[in-house]
Tab-separated table of C-alpha atoms in Angstrom:
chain	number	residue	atom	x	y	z
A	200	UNK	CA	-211.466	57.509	-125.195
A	201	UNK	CA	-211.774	54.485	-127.558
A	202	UNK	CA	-211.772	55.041	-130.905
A	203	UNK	CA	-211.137	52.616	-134.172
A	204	UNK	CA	-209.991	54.001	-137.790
A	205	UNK	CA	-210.046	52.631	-140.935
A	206	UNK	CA	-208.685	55.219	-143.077
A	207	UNK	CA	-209.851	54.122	-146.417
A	208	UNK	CA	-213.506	54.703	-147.219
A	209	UNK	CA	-213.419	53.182	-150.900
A	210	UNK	CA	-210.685	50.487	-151.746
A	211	UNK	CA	-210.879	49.089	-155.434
A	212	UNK	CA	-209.287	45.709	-156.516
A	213	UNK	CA	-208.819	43.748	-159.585
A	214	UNK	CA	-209.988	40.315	-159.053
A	215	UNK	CA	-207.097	37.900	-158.093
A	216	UNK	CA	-204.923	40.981	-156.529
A	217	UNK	CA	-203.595	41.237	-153.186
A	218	UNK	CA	-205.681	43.091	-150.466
A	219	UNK	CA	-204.841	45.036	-147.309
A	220	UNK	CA	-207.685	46.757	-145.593
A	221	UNK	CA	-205.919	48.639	-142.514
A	222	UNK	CA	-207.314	49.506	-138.847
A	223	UNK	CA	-206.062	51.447	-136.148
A	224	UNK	CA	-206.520	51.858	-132.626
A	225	UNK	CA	-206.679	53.717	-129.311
A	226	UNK	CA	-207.462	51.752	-126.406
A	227	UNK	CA	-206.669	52.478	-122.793
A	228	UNK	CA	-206.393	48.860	-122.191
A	229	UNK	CA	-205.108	45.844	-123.803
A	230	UNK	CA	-207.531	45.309	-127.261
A	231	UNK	CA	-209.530	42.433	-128.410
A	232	UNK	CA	-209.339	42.597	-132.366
A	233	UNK	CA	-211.974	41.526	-134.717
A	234	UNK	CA	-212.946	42.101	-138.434
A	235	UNK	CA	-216.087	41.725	-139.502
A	236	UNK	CA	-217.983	41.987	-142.960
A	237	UNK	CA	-221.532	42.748	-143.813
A	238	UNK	CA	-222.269	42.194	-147.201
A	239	UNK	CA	-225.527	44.555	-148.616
A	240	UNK	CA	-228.813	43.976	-146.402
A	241	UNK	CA	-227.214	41.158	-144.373
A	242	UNK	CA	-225.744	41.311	-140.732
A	243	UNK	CA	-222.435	41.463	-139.613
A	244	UNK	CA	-219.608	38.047	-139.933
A	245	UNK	CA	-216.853	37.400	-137.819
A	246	UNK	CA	-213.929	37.059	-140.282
A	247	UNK	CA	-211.357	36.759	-137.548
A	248	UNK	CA	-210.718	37.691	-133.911
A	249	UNK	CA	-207.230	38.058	-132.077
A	250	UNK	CA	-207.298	38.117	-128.233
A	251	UNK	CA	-203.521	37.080	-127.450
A	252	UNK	CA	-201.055	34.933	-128.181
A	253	UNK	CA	-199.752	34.702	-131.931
A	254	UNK	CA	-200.065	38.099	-133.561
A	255	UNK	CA	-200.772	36.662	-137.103
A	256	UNK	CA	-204.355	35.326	-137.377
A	257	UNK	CA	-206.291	33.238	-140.114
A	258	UNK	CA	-209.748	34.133	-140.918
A	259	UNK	CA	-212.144	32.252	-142.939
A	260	UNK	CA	-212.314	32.990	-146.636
A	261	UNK	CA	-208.965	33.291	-146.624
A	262	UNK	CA	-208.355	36.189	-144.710
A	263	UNK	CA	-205.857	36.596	-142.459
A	264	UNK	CA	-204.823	39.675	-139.963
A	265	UNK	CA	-201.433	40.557	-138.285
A	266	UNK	CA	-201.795	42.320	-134.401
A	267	UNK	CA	-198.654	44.815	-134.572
A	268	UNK	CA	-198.935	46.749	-131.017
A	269	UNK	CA	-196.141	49.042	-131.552
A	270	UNK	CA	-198.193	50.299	-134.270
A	271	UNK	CA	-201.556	49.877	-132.957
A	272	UNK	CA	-202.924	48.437	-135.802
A	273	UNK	CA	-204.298	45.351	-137.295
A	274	UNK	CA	-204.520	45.084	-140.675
A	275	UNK	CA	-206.771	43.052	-142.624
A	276	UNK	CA	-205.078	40.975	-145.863
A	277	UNK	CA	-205.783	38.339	-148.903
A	278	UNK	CA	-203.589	37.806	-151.249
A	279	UNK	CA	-206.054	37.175	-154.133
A	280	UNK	CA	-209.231	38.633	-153.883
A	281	UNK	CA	-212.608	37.087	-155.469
A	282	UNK	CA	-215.230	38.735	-156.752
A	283	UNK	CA	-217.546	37.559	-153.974
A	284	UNK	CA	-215.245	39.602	-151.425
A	285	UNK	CA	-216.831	42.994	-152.504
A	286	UNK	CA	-218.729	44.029	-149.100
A	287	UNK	CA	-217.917	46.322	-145.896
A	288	UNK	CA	-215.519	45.724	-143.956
A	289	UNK	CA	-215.604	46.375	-140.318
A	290	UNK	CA	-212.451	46.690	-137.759
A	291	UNK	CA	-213.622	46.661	-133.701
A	292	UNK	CA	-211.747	46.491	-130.419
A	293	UNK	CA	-212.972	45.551	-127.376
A	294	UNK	CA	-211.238	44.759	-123.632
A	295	UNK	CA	-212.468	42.965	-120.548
A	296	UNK	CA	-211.691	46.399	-118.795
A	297	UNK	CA	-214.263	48.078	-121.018
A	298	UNK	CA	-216.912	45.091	-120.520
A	299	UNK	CA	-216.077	43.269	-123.700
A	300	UNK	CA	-218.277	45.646	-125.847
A	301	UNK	CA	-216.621	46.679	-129.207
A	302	UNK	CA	-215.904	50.037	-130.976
A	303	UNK	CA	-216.313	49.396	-134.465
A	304	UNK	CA	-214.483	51.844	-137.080
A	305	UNK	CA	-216.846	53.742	-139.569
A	306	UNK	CA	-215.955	50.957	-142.588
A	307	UNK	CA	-214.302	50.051	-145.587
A	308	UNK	CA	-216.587	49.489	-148.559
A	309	UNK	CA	-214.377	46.718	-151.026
A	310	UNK	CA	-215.169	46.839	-154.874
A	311	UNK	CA	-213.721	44.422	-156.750
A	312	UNK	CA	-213.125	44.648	-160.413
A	313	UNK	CA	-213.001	42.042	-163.253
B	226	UNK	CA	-226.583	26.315	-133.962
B	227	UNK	CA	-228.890	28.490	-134.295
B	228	UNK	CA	-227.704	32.357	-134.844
B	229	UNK	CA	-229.259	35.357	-133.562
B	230	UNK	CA	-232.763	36.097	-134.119
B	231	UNK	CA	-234.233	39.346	-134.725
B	232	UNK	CA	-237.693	39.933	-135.976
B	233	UNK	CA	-238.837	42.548	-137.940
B	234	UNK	CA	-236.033	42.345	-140.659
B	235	UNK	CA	-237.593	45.415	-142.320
B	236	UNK	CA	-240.206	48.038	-140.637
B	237	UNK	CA	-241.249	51.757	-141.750
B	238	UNK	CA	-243.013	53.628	-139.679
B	239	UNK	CA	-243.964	57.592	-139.887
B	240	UNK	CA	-242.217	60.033	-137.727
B	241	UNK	CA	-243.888	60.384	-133.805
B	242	UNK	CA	-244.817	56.533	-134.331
B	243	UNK	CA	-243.524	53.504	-131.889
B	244	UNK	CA	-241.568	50.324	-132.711
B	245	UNK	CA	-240.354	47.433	-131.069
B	246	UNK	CA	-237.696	45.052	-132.367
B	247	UNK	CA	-237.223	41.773	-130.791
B	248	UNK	CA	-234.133	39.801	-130.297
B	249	UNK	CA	-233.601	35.945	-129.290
B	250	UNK	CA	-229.602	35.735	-128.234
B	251	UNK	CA	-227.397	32.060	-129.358
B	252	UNK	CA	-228.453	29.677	-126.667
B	253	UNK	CA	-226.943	29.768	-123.445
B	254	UNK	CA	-225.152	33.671	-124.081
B	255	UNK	CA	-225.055	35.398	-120.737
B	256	UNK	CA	-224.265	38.986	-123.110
B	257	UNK	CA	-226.454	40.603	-125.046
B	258	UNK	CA	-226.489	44.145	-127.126
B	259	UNK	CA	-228.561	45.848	-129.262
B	260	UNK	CA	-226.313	48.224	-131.558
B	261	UNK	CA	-227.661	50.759	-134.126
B	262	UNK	CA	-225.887	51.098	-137.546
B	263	UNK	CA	-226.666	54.374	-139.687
B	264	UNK	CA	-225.603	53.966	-143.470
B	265	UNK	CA	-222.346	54.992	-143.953
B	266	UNK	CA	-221.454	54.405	-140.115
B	267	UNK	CA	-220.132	51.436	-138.240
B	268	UNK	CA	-222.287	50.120	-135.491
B	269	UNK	CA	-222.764	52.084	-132.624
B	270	UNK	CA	-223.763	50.376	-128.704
B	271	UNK	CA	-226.611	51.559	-127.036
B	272	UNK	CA	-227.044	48.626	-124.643
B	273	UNK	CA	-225.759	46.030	-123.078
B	274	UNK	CA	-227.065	43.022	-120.804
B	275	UNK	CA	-225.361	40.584	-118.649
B	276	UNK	CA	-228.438	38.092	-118.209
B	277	UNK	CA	-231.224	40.635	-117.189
B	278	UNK	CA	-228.907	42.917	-116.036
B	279	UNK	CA	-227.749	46.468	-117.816
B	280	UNK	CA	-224.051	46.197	-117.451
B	281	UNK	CA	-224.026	49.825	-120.005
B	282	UNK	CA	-226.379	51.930	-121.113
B	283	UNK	CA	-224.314	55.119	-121.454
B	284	UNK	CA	-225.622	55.951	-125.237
B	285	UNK	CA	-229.385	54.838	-125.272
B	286	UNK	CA	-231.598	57.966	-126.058
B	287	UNK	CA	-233.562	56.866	-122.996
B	288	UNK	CA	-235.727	59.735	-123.634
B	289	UNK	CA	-237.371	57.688	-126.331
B	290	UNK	CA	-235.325	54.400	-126.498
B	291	UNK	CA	-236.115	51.491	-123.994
B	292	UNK	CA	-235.318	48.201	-123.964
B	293	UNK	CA	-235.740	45.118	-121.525
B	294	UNK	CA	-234.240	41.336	-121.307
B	295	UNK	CA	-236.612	39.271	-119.164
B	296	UNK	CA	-235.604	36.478	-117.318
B	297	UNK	CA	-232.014	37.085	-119.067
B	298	UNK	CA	-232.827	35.510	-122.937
B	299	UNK	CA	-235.274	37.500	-125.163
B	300	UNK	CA	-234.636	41.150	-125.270
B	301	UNK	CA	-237.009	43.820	-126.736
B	302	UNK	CA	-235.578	47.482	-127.793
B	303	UNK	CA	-238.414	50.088	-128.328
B	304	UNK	CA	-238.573	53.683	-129.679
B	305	UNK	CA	-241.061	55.626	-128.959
B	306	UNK	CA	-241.797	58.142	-130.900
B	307	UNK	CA	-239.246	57.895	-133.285
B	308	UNK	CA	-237.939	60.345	-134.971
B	309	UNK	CA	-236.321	60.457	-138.565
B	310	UNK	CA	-233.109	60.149	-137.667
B	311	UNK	CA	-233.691	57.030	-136.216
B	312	UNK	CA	-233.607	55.143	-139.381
B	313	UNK	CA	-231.107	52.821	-139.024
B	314	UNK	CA	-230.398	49.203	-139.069
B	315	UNK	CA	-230.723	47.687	-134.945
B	316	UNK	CA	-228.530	44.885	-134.529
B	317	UNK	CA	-228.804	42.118	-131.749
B	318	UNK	CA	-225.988	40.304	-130.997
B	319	UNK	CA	-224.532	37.804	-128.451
B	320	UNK	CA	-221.923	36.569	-126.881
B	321	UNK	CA	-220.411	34.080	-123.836
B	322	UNK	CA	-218.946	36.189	-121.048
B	323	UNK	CA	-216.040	37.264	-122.099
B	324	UNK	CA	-216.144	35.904	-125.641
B	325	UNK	CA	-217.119	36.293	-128.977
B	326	UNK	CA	-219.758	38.700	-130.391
B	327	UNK	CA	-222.118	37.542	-132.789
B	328	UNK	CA	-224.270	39.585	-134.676
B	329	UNK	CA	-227.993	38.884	-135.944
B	330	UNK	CA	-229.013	39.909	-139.554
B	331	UNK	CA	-230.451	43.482	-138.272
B	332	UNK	CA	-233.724	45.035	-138.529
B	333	UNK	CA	-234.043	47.522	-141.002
B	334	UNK	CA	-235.922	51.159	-139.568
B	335	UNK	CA	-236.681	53.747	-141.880
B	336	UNK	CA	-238.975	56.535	-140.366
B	337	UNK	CA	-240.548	58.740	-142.841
């Protein structure tokens, strides 16, 4: 079965630190990899996607995400986090064998200090 | 462009009540899906069109869930009655076949 983790429920930054959110996988297929954020009462934003090629990604907002298959995970990083950043955080995998639909992990909730 | 449109944003409703949330896909998306999100949960699928088709419903309480996409663009999810734990935020998204999955801003159930 699919199934996405994001093993950290709570992270907590100082604003202007570095950030790494991580996600991991089990897919029976080769993954589609996405993070998405959803800041309170809003809907979910694409931050990034990988699908193939280059196994580093750049988001917007500065994020970017590396695709490391031997580890099956694809970890989420900034290396200075802003205030604004505090939301959920949202890892999902899809595949075209799977029709495309995603499996999302349960979240990361980002609080970010001053 | 226009995003994905859902309408209500927020509805309450009393337990053994109906509701319908409506969804209007990104122009020209072939995909659509209607997820449910339960706080402190990621998203969850419970359907999934391919133009007017259902390409998945393996996890839609069709007991008491429903939902239609006529003529392959608007799509309508219902629950009838609904229960408490049905509160939860619906989301609509879109995508191309094959590509990216948008998400609307969600409707917001809470079933008292």
């Amino acid at each position: 079965a699919q199934s996405v983790t994001q093993p950290d429920i709570h992270i907590t930054v100082s604003e202007g630190a570095s950030l790494e959110l991580r996600c991991n996988y089990s897919y029976g297929a080769t993954p589609y990899l996405f993070w998405y954020v959803q800041s309170p009462g809003q809907g979910l934003q694409l931050l990034l996607k990988y699908f193939s090629g280059d196994t580093l990604v750049q988001g917007i907002k500065g994020f970017e995400a590396e695709f490391k298959r031997s580890q099956s995970s694809f970890n989420l990083r900034k290396p200075s986090v802003h205030w604004s950043d505090a939301a959920e955080y949202f890892c999902a995998v899809g595949a075209k064998e799977y029709g495309n639909k995603l499996v999302f992990g349960a979240g990361t909730i980002l609080r970010v200090k001053s | 462009e226009a995003g994905v449109a859902q309408s209500p944003r927020y509805k309450i409703i009393e337990k053994r009540q109906s509701v319908a949330f409506w969804c209007n896909p990104i122009s020209g998306h072939a995909t659509l899906y209607w997820y449910q999100q339960i706080l402190g949960q990621g998203p969850k699928l419970l359907i999934q069109f391919q133009n007017n088709g259902v390409v998945d419903d393996s996890q839609l309480p069709k007991d008491r869930f429903s939902a239609e996409r006529l003529k392959g663009v608007d799509s309508t999810l219902k629950i009838q009655p609904a229960k408490l734990e049905d509160s939860a935020v619906y989301l609509c998204a879109s995508s191309p076949t094959g590509g990216t999955i948008y998400f609307g801003e969600g409707s917001w159930l809470t079933v008292v």
